[in-house]
mmCIF file of C-alpha atoms in Angstrom:
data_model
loop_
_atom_site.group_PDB
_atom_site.id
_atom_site.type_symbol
_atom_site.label_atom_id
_atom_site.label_comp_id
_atom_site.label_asym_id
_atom_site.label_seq_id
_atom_site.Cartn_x
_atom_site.Cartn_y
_atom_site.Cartn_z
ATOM 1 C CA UNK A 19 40.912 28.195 -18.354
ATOM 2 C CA UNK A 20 41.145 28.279 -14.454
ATOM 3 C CA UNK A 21 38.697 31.122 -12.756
ATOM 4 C CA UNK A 22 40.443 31.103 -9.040
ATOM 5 C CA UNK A 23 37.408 33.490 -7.977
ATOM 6 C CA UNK A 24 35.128 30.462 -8.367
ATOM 7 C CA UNK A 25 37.164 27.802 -6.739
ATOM 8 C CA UNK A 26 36.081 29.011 -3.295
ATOM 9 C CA UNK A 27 32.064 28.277 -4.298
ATOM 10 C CA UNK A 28 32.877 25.006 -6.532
ATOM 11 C CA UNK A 29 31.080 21.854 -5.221
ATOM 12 C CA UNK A 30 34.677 20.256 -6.491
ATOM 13 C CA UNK A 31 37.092 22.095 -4.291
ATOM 14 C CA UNK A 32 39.056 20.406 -2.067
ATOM 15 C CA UNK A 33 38.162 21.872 1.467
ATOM 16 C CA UNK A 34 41.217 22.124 3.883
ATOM 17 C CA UNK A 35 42.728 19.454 5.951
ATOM 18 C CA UNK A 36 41.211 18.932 9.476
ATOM 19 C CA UNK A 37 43.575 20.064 11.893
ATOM 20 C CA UNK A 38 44.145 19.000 15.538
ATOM 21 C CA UNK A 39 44.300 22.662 17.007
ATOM 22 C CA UNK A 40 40.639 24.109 15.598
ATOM 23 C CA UNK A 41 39.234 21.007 16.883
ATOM 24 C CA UNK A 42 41.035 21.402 20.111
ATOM 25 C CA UNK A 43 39.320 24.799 20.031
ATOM 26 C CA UNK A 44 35.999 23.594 18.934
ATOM 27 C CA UNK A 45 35.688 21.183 22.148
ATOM 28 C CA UNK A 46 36.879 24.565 24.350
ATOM 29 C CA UNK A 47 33.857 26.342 22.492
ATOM 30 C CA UNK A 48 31.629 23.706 23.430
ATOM 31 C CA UNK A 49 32.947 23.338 27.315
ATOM 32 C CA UNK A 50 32.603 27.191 27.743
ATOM 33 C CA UNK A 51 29.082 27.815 25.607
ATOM 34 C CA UNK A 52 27.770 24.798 28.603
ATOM 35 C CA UNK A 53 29.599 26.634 31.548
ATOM 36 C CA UNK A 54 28.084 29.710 30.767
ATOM 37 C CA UNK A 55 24.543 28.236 29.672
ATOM 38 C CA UNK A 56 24.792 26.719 32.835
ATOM 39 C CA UNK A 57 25.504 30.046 34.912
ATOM 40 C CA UNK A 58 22.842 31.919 32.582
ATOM 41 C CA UNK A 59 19.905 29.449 33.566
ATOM 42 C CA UNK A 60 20.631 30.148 37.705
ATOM 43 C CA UNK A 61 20.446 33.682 36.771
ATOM 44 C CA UNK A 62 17.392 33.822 35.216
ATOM 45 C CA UNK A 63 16.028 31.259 38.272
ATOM 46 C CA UNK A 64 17.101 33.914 40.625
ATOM 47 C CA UNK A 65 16.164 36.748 38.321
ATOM 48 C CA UNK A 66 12.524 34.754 38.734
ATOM 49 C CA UNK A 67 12.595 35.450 42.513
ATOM 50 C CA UNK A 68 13.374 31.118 43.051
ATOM 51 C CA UNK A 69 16.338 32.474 45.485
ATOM 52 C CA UNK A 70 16.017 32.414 49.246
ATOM 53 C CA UNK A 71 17.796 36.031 50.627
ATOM 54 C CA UNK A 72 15.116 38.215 48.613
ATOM 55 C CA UNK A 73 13.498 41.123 49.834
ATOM 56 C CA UNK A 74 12.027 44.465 49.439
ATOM 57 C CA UNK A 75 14.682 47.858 48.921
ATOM 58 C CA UNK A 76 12.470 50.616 49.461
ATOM 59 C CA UNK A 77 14.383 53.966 47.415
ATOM 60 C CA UNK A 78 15.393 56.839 49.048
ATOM 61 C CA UNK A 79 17.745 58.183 46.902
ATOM 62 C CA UNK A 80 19.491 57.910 43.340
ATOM 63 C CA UNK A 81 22.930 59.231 42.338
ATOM 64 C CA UNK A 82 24.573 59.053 39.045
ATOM 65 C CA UNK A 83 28.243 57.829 39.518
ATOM 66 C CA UNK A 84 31.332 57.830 36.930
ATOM 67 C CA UNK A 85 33.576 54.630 36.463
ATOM 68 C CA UNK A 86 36.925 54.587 37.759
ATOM 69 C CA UNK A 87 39.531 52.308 36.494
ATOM 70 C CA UNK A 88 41.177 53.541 33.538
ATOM 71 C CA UNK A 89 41.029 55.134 30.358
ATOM 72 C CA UNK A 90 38.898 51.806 28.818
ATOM 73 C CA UNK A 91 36.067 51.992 31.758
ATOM 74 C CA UNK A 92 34.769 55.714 31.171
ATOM 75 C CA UNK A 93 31.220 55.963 31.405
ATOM 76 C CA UNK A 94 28.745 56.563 34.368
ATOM 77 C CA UNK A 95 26.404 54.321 36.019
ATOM 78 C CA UNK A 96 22.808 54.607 37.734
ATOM 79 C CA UNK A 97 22.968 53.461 41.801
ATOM 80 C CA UNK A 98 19.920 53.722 43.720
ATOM 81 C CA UNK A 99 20.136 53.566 47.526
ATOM 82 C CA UNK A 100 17.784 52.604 50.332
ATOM 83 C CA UNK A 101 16.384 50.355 53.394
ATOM 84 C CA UNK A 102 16.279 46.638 52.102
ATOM 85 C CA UNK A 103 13.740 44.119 54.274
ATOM 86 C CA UNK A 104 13.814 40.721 54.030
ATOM 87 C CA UNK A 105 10.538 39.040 52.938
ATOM 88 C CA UNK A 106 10.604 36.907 56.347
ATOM 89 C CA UNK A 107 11.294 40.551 57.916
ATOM 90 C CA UNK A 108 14.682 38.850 60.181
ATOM 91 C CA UNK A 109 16.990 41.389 57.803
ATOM 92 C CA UNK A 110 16.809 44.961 57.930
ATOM 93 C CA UNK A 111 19.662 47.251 56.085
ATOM 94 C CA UNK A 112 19.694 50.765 55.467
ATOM 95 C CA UNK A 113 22.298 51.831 52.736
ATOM 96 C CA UNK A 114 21.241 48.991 50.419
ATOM 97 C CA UNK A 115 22.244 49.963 46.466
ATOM 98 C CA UNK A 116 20.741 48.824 43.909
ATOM 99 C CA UNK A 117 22.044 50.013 40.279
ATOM 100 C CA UNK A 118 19.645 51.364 37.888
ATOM 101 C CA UNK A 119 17.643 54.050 37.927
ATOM 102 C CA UNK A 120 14.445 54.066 40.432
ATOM 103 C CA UNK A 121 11.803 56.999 41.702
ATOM 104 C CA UNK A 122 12.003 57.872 45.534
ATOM 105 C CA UNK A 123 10.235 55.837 47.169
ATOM 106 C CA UNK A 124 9.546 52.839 44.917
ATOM 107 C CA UNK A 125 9.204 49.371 46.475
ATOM 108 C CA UNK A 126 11.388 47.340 44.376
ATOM 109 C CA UNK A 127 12.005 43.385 44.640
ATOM 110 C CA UNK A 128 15.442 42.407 44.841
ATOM 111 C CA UNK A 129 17.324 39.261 46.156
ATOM 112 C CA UNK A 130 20.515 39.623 47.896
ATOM 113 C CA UNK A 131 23.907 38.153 46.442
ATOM 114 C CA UNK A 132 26.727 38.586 49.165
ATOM 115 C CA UNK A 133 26.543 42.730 49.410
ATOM 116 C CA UNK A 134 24.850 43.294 46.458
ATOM 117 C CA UNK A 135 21.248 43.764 45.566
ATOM 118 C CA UNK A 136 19.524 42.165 42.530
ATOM 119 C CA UNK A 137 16.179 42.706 40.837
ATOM 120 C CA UNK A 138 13.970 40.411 40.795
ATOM 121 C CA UNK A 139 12.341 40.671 37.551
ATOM 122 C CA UNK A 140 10.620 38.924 34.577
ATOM 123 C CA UNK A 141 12.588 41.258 32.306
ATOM 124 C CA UNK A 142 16.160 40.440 33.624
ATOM 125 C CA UNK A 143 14.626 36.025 33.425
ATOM 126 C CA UNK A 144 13.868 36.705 29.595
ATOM 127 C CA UNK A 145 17.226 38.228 29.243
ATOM 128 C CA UNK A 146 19.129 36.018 31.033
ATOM 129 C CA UNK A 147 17.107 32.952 29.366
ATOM 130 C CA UNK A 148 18.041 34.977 25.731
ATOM 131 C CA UNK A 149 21.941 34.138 26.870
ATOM 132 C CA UNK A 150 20.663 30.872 27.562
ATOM 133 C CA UNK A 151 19.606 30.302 23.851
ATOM 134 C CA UNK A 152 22.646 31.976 22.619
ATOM 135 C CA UNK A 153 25.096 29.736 24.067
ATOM 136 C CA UNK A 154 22.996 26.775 22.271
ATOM 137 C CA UNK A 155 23.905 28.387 19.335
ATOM 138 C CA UNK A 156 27.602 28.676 20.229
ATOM 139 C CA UNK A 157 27.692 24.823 21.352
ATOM 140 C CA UNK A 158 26.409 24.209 17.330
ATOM 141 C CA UNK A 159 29.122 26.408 16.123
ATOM 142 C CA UNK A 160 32.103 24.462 18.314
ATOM 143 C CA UNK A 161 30.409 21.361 17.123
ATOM 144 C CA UNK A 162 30.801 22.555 13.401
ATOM 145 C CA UNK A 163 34.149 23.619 14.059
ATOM 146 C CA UNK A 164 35.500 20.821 16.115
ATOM 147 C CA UNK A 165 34.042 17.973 13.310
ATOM 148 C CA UNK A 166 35.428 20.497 10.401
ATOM 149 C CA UNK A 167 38.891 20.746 12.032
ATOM 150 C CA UNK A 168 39.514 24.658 10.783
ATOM 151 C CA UNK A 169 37.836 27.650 11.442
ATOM 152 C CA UNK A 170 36.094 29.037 8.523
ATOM 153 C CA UNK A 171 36.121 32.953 8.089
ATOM 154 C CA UNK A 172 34.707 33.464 4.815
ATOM 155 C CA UNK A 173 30.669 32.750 4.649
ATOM 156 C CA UNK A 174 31.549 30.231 2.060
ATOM 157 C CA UNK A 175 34.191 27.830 4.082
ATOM 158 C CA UNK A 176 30.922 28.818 6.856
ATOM 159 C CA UNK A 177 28.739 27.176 4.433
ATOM 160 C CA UNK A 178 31.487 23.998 3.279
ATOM 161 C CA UNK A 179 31.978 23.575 7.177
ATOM 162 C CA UNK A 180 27.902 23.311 7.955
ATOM 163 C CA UNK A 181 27.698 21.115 4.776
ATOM 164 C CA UNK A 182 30.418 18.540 6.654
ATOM 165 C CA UNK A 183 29.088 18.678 9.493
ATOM 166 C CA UNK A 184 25.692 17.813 8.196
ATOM 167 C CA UNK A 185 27.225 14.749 6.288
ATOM 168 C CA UNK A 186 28.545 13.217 9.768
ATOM 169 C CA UNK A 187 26.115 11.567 12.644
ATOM 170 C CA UNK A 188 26.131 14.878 14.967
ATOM 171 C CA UNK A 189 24.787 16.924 12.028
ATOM 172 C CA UNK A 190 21.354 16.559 12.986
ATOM 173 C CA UNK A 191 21.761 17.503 16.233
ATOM 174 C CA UNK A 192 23.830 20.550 15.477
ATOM 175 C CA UNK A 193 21.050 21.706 13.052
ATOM 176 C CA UNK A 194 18.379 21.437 15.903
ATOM 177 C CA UNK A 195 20.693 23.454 18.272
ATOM 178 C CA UNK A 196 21.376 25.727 15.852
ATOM 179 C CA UNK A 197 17.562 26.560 15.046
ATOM 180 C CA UNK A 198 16.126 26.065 19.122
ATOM 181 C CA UNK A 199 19.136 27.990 19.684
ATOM 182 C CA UNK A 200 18.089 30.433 17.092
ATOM 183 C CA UNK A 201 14.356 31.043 17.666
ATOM 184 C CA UNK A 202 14.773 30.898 21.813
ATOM 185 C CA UNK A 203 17.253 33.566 21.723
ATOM 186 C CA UNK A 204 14.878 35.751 19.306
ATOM 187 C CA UNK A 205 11.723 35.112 21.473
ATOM 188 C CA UNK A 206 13.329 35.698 24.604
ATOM 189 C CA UNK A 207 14.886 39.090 23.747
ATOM 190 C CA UNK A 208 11.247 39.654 22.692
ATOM 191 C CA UNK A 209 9.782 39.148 25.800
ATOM 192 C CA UNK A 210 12.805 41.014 27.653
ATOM 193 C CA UNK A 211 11.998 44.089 25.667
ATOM 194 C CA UNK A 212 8.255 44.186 26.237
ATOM 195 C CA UNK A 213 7.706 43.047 29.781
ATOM 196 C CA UNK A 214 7.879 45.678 32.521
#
């Protein structure tokens, strides 16, 4: 007697045919996971103060403001404003803004990114560097999906698909990105939550 509740977990079911368009996907997964691994690690550089145009924004003032835009972008936002000096002392602007939330007359480090004002922070590097790990974990995934040819939705087609891929010569590899990815991403939202 057939039990079709069990034929999704059997070791003898016949696992879908790999298609051309999930792969397709799988490479796009991969190509954007390294674009924006790539982006992730200048931000945290900058975010590290390794950026020439940074500075000091002394704060004179901080305002809440409300999104505009729509019915989707309600909300408000923190913007603090003040005099920004260059650390070579060349650049001096008053009306700098900075978002977030600062006291009157805090010295806070920032870089400066066209006419915006960045801090310069360990906090925002472990963040950033959290992303970082993240997309390693996204690059394992693609890999999985591209060498699986489907997408699995259900946790056990997850677990058929990671069983493939570990059968094939880039299973190794996605296993290591999968656990670096993994435990960077966990200890850098760590240290982005407890350093000031």
């Amino acid at each position: 007697m057939a039990m079709p509740e069990l034929a999704r977990t059997s070791p003898f079911a016949v696992p879908p045919e790999p298609r051309v368009l999930p792969r397709i996907a799988g490479v796009g997964i991969i190509v954007l996971s390294l674009a924006c691994m790539g982006f992730m690690v200048r931000q945290a550089e900058k975010s590290a103060g390794l950026v020439v145009n940074k500075g000091t924004l002394v704060v004179k003032r901080c305002e809440e403001r409300g999104r505009s835009g729509g019915r989707h972008s309600a909300g408000t936002y923190d913007v603090c404003f003040g005099t920004f000096r260059s650390d070579s002392g060349r650049v001096l602007r008053d009306g700098a803004w900075l978002r977030g939330w600062h006291v009157t007359g805090e010295k806070v480090r920032v870089y400066r990114e066209g006419y915006r004002y960045q801090p310069v922070s360990w906090r925002f590097f472990w963040g950033r560097l959290a992303f970082f790990f993240a997309g390693l974990m996204m690059v394992a995934y693609g890999l999985m999906v591209t060498v699986a040819g489907h997408r699995a939705k259900t946790p056990e087609e997850m677990r058929a698909a990671w069983e493939a891929l570990r059968r094939k010569p880039a299973g190794p590899y996605a296993s290591w990105l999968l656990r670096t990815g993994g435990a960077g991403a966990a200890a850098c939202t760590v240290l982005s939550l407890v350093w000031s």
